[in-house]
Amino acid sequence: MKVLVPATTTNLGAGFDVFGLALDLFNEVEFSFDTKETTIESTGKYASDLKDHNLFFEVFRFFERKTGYRVPPVRIKQTCNIPVSSGLGSSAAVIVAALHIANEGTGRNLSREDLMKLAVELEGHPDNVVPAFTGGLVVCYQNGSHLDFEKFEIDLSLTFLVPNFPVCTNEMRKILPEKVPFEDAVFNIKNSCQFLAKIAAGKIKEALKYVGDRLHQNYRINGNKKMKEFVEAILSKNPEYWFVSGSGPSVCSNINDFEGIPYLKDVLKLRVNNRGMIVSE
């Protein structure tokens, strides 16, 4: 059996912890239960960037605690096509794949909605894991255990600049302030609402004019020396739009001149994936 889980980008600037977008770049995970011991093998472009496979085991144990079902031994072969610790949902892809595997191995007792709620609880926020399941642009709402979202299918291509250094999402969240100026909150409300209005009206490219942010990006950029140099070099190219992908360090921008950008490792031109996770026997 095989499951393909897409990369995701979140926030899209103004929509902090609300907007999530699935992309047409997938981690491929083949798995089989004809084994006596759980083994995990990773190949692919970004396999060497993985420190360990502990997240798979963490998800399996979490699944067992929450459901009471025991995940049987499984042989896993993962092809890592999503950059690791780069703000493109590599951890979310593992969580979604591992929950699917756990559910398959225990009799398919949980629905997609059940698995999604477990993924959100484990990840801590919905904007990566939900679009990984559903595809498309997802507008998420979470209040305690209550989860709601709406999906928009859109036709859009985006360019992501991926640097050669990772960042830790948890560390980047610690950088964020407990309070922000009132005018900064209003700025983000205006932009996120106008972004969504353009999407709803089918004016997809116009929506990208409204990705401006004052709630999180500057704090994260200024809190990491390499990331600051990386973003400043991108901004020197005068892009029409830009935003930090997730908590970074990757940046989405429409620039075409990449010369002189420090730390640049990859340029990924990706389309929106409206299908989400793909499962095959």
Short mmCIF file of C-alpha atoms in Angstrom, two decimals:
data_model
loop_
_atom_site.label_atom_id
_atom_site.label_comp_id
_atom_site.label_asym_id
_atom_site.label_seq_id
_atom_site.Cartn_x
_atom_site.Cartn_y
_atom_site.Cartn_z
CA MET A 1 0.00 0.00 0.00
CA LYS A 2 1.09 3.55 -0.62
CA VAL A 3 0.08 7.00 0.58
CA LEU A 4 1.23 10.27 -0.97
CA VAL A 5 1.03 13.29 1.34
CA PRO A 6 1.47 16.80 -0.10
CA ALA A 7 3.70 19.61 1.02
CA THR A 8 1.81 22.53 2.53
CA THR A 9 2.42 26.21 3.03
CA THR A 10 0.64 28.12 5.76
CA ASN A 11 -0.24 31.60 6.97
CA LEU A 12 0.19 33.10 3.49
CA GLY A 13 1.31 36.22 5.27
CA ALA A 14 -1.80 37.75 6.79
CA GLY A 15 -3.69 34.56 7.67
CA PHE A 16 -1.64 33.50 10.68
CA ASP A 17 -2.69 30.03 11.93
CA VAL A 18 -5.75 30.24 9.63
CA PHE A 19 -4.76 29.81 5.97
CA GLY A 20 -3.20 26.60 4.66
CA LEU A 21 -2.45 25.53 1.10
CA ALA A 22 -1.59 22.10 -0.32
CA LEU A 23 1.08 21.90 -3.03
CA ASP A 24 1.87 19.41 -5.79
CA LEU A 25 4.99 18.05 -4.10
CA PHE A 26 4.57 14.76 -2.24
CA ASN A 27 6.30 12.52 0.23
CA GLU A 28 5.63 8.95 -0.90
CA VAL A 29 5.20 6.37 1.83
CA GLU A 30 4.92 2.66 1.02
CA PHE A 31 3.99 0.35 3.88
CA SER A 32 3.29 -3.29 4.60
CA PHE A 33 2.27 -5.18 7.72
CA ASP A 34 3.92 -8.48 6.74
CA THR A 35 6.74 -8.06 9.25
CA LYS A 36 7.50 -8.84 12.89
CA GLU A 37 9.31 -5.57 13.60
CA THR A 38 8.63 -1.97 12.64
CA THR A 39 11.31 -0.65 10.29
CA ILE A 40 11.55 2.67 8.48
CA GLU A 41 13.73 3.36 5.45
CA SER A 42 14.04 6.82 3.93
CA THR A 43 15.24 7.66 0.44
CA GLY A 44 14.82 10.66 -1.83
CA LYS A 45 16.37 14.09 -2.23
CA TYR A 46 15.88 15.22 1.37
CA ALA A 47 16.34 11.92 3.21
CA SER A 48 19.84 12.90 4.36
CA ASP A 49 18.35 15.93 6.16
CA LEU A 50 16.30 13.72 8.48
CA LYS A 51 17.80 13.39 11.95
CA ASP A 52 15.74 10.32 12.87
CA HIS A 53 12.38 8.61 12.39
CA ASN A 54 11.09 9.30 15.89
CA LEU A 55 8.04 11.21 14.65
CA PHE A 56 6.55 8.07 13.08
CA PHE A 57 6.88 6.23 16.39
CA GLU A 58 5.57 9.24 18.32
CA VAL A 59 2.45 9.30 16.13
CA PHE A 60 1.90 5.55 16.52
CA ARG A 61 2.11 5.81 20.33
CA PHE A 62 -0.21 8.84 20.29
CA PHE A 63 -2.71 6.92 18.14
CA GLU A 64 -2.61 3.99 20.56
CA ARG A 65 -3.20 6.21 23.60
CA LYS A 66 -6.11 8.00 21.99
CA THR A 67 -7.88 5.02 20.43
CA GLY A 68 -6.92 2.01 22.53
CA TYR A 69 -5.88 0.13 19.37
CA ARG A 70 -2.39 -1.35 19.07
CA VAL A 71 -0.53 -0.50 15.88
CA PRO A 72 1.00 -3.72 14.50
CA PRO A 73 4.60 -3.96 13.27
CA VAL A 74 4.93 -2.26 9.90
CA ARG A 75 7.60 -1.98 7.23
CA ILE A 76 7.79 1.61 5.92
CA LYS A 77 9.70 2.98 2.94
CA GLN A 78 9.53 6.76 2.70
CA THR A 79 10.62 8.84 -0.30
CA CYS A 80 11.38 12.32 1.01
CA ASN A 81 10.55 14.89 -1.66
CA ILE A 82 9.53 17.66 0.77
CA PRO A 83 12.36 19.80 2.21
CA VAL A 84 12.88 19.08 5.90
CA SER A 85 12.37 21.79 8.56
CA SER A 86 11.85 24.37 5.83
CA GLY A 87 8.30 25.60 6.42
CA LEU A 88 6.73 23.34 3.79
CA GLY A 89 4.95 20.88 6.04
CA SER A 90 7.46 18.02 6.22
CA SER A 91 6.43 17.19 9.80
CA ALA A 92 2.74 17.45 8.96
CA ALA A 93 3.27 15.04 6.06
CA VAL A 94 4.76 12.46 8.42
CA ILE A 95 1.94 12.93 10.93
CA VAL A 96 -0.75 12.48 8.28
CA ALA A 97 0.99 9.46 6.73
CA ALA A 98 1.60 7.82 10.12
CA LEU A 99 -2.01 8.28 11.22
CA HIS A 100 -3.22 6.76 7.96
CA ILE A 101 -0.87 3.79 8.42
CA ALA A 102 -1.97 3.32 12.03
CA ASN A 103 -5.63 3.37 11.02
CA GLU A 104 -5.03 0.87 8.21
CA GLY A 105 -3.21 -1.46 10.57
CA THR A 106 -5.96 -1.41 13.18
CA GLY A 107 -8.98 -2.07 10.98
CA ARG A 108 -9.88 1.33 9.51
CA ASN A 109 -12.03 2.22 12.50
CA LEU A 110 -11.51 5.97 12.25
CA SER A 111 -12.94 8.29 9.61
CA ARG A 112 -10.90 10.94 7.82
CA GLU A 113 -12.47 13.53 10.11
CA ASP A 114 -11.37 11.52 13.17
CA LEU A 115 -7.82 11.28 11.84
CA MET A 116 -7.81 14.98 11.04
CA LYS A 117 -8.75 15.86 14.62
CA LEU A 118 -5.97 13.63 15.94
CA ALA A 119 -3.51 15.28 13.56
CA VAL A 120 -4.53 18.76 14.71
CA GLU A 121 -4.22 17.75 18.36
CA LEU A 122 -0.75 16.34 17.76
CA GLU A 123 0.48 19.17 15.54
CA GLY A 124 -1.03 21.85 17.77
CA HIS A 125 -2.62 23.88 14.98
CA PRO A 126 -4.67 22.95 11.90
CA ASP A 127 -3.23 24.95 9.01
CA ASN A 128 -0.67 22.34 7.84
CA VAL A 129 -2.37 19.04 8.50
CA VAL A 130 -5.88 19.91 7.29
CA PRO A 131 -4.86 20.86 3.71
CA ALA A 132 -2.57 17.82 3.65
CA PHE A 133 -5.74 15.73 4.03
CA THR A 134 -8.08 17.81 1.87
CA GLY A 135 -5.97 19.65 -0.68
CA GLY A 136 -6.72 23.16 -1.88
CA LEU A 137 -6.74 26.40 0.08
CA VAL A 138 -8.14 25.79 3.53
CA VAL A 139 -9.44 28.41 5.96
CA CYS A 140 -9.22 26.85 9.41
CA TYR A 141 -10.89 27.59 12.73
CA GLN A 142 -9.87 25.93 15.97
CA ASN A 143 -11.18 26.63 19.46
CA GLY A 144 -10.13 23.99 21.94
CA SER A 145 -11.30 20.66 20.56
CA HIS A 146 -13.67 22.30 18.07
CA LEU A 147 -12.33 22.26 14.51
CA ASP A 148 -13.97 23.76 11.45
CA PHE A 149 -12.68 24.63 8.00
CA GLU A 150 -13.70 25.55 4.48
CA LYS A 151 -11.84 24.44 1.36
CA PHE A 152 -11.41 26.43 -1.84
CA GLU A 153 -10.15 24.76 -5.00
CA ILE A 154 -7.92 27.23 -6.83
CA ASP A 155 -5.65 27.26 -9.87
CA LEU A 156 -2.38 28.90 -8.88
CA SER A 157 1.37 28.45 -9.31
CA LEU A 158 3.82 29.68 -6.69
CA THR A 159 7.60 29.87 -6.40
CA PHE A 160 9.31 28.90 -3.14
CA LEU A 161 12.89 29.78 -2.29
CA VAL A 162 14.33 27.20 0.08
CA PRO A 163 17.54 28.04 1.98
CA ASN A 164 20.19 25.58 3.12
CA PHE A 165 19.51 25.98 6.84
CA PRO A 166 16.58 24.61 8.89
CA VAL A 167 14.51 26.27 11.57
CA CYS A 168 12.55 24.73 14.42
CA THR A 169 8.83 25.57 14.41
CA ASN A 170 8.59 25.44 18.19
CA GLU A 171 11.53 27.80 18.59
CA MET A 172 10.04 30.18 16.04
CA ARG A 173 6.76 30.24 17.98
CA LYS A 174 8.62 31.16 21.15
CA ILE A 175 9.92 34.28 19.40
CA LEU A 176 6.40 35.66 18.88
CA PRO A 177 5.20 38.34 21.33
CA GLU A 178 2.29 37.81 23.71
CA LYS A 179 0.78 41.15 22.66
CA VAL A 180 0.86 43.13 19.42
CA PRO A 181 -0.09 46.74 18.63
CA PHE A 182 -3.77 47.28 17.85
CA GLU A 183 -3.00 48.79 14.44
CA ASP A 184 -0.96 45.71 13.49
CA ALA A 185 -3.89 43.43 14.31
CA VAL A 186 -6.20 45.63 12.22
CA PHE A 187 -3.69 45.55 9.34
CA ASN A 188 -3.78 41.75 9.28
CA ILE A 189 -7.55 41.59 9.57
CA LYS A 190 -7.91 43.89 6.56
CA ASN A 191 -5.44 41.92 4.47
CA SER A 192 -6.72 38.46 5.36
CA CYS A 193 -10.34 39.46 4.70
CA GLN A 194 -9.49 41.05 1.35
CA PHE A 195 -7.35 38.04 0.41
CA LEU A 196 -10.26 35.72 1.08
CA ALA A 197 -12.73 38.02 -0.71
CA LYS A 198 -10.59 37.90 -3.84
CA ILE A 199 -10.36 34.11 -3.62
CA ALA A 200 -14.14 33.83 -3.25
CA ALA A 201 -14.59 36.11 -6.27
CA GLY A 202 -12.28 33.95 -8.35
CA LYS A 203 -9.64 36.69 -8.58
CA ILE A 204 -6.85 34.40 -7.46
CA LYS A 205 -3.81 36.38 -8.58
CA GLU A 206 -5.26 39.60 -7.19
CA ALA A 207 -5.47 37.89 -3.80
CA LEU A 208 -1.67 37.82 -3.66
CA LYS A 209 -1.65 41.61 -3.26
CA TYR A 210 -3.03 41.06 0.25
CA VAL A 211 -0.49 38.80 1.91
CA GLY A 212 1.06 41.61 3.95
CA ASP A 213 1.64 40.79 7.61
CA ARG A 214 2.59 42.53 10.85
CA LEU A 215 1.82 39.80 13.38
CA HIS A 216 4.54 37.20 13.01
CA GLN A 217 6.93 37.43 10.07
CA ASN A 218 9.13 40.32 11.19
CA TYR A 219 9.59 38.79 14.65
CA ARG A 220 10.70 35.51 13.13
CA ILE A 221 12.94 37.11 10.53
CA ASN A 222 14.67 39.36 13.04
CA GLY A 223 15.09 36.46 15.44
CA ASN A 224 17.30 34.46 13.06
CA LYS A 225 20.41 36.06 11.54
CA LYS A 226 20.58 33.81 8.48
CA MET A 227 16.87 34.14 7.82
CA LYS A 228 17.12 37.93 8.03
CA GLU A 229 19.92 38.00 5.46
CA PHE A 230 18.00 35.58 3.24
CA VAL A 231 14.76 37.59 3.30
CA GLU A 232 16.49 40.95 2.90
CA ALA A 233 18.20 39.69 -0.25
CA ILE A 234 14.85 38.56 -1.65
CA LEU A 235 13.25 41.92 -0.83
CA SER A 236 16.11 43.71 -2.59
CA LYS A 237 14.71 42.21 -5.82
CA ASN A 238 11.51 44.27 -5.33
CA PRO A 239 8.98 41.41 -5.50
CA GLU A 240 5.32 42.17 -6.17
CA TYR A 241 4.48 39.88 -3.25
CA TRP A 242 6.25 37.66 -0.76
CA PHE A 243 5.53 35.74 2.42
CA VAL A 244 7.36 33.40 4.75
CA SER A 245 6.17 29.83 4.27
CA GLY A 246 4.90 28.61 7.62
CA SER A 247 7.42 29.51 10.31
CA GLY A 248 10.17 29.62 7.69
CA PRO A 249 12.80 29.69 6.55
CA SER A 250 11.44 29.18 3.01
CA VAL A 251 9.92 32.20 1.30
CA CYS A 252 7.27 32.37 -1.41
CA SER A 253 7.85 35.20 -3.88
CA ASN A 254 7.38 36.02 -7.55
CA ILE A 255 10.99 37.06 -8.22
CA ASN A 256 12.84 35.56 -11.19
CA ASP A 257 16.35 36.80 -10.40
CA PHE A 258 17.97 34.58 -7.79
CA GLU A 259 21.54 35.82 -8.15
CA GLY A 260 23.23 36.95 -4.96
CA ILE A 261 20.69 35.46 -2.55
CA PRO A 262 22.71 33.96 0.32
CA TYR A 263 22.01 30.44 1.58
CA LEU A 264 19.70 29.65 -1.36
CA LYS A 265 19.51 25.89 -1.87
CA ASP A 266 16.45 25.18 -4.02
CA VAL A 267 13.88 27.04 -6.08
CA LEU A 268 10.61 25.09 -6.21
CA LYS A 269 7.91 26.11 -8.67
CA LEU A 270 4.75 24.39 -7.46
CA ARG A 271 1.08 24.37 -8.31
CA VAL A 272 -1.72 24.17 -5.80
CA ASN A 273 -2.80 20.59 -5.22
CA ASN A 274 -6.57 20.48 -4.87
CA ARG A 275 -6.80 16.75 -4.20
CA GLY A 276 -4.83 16.34 -0.99
CA MET A 277 -3.54 13.02 0.27
CA ILE A 278 -3.59 10.22 -2.31
CA VAL A 279 -4.03 6.59 -1.23
CA SER A 280 -3.39 3.57 -3.44
CA GLU A 281 -3.42 -0.16 -2.76
#
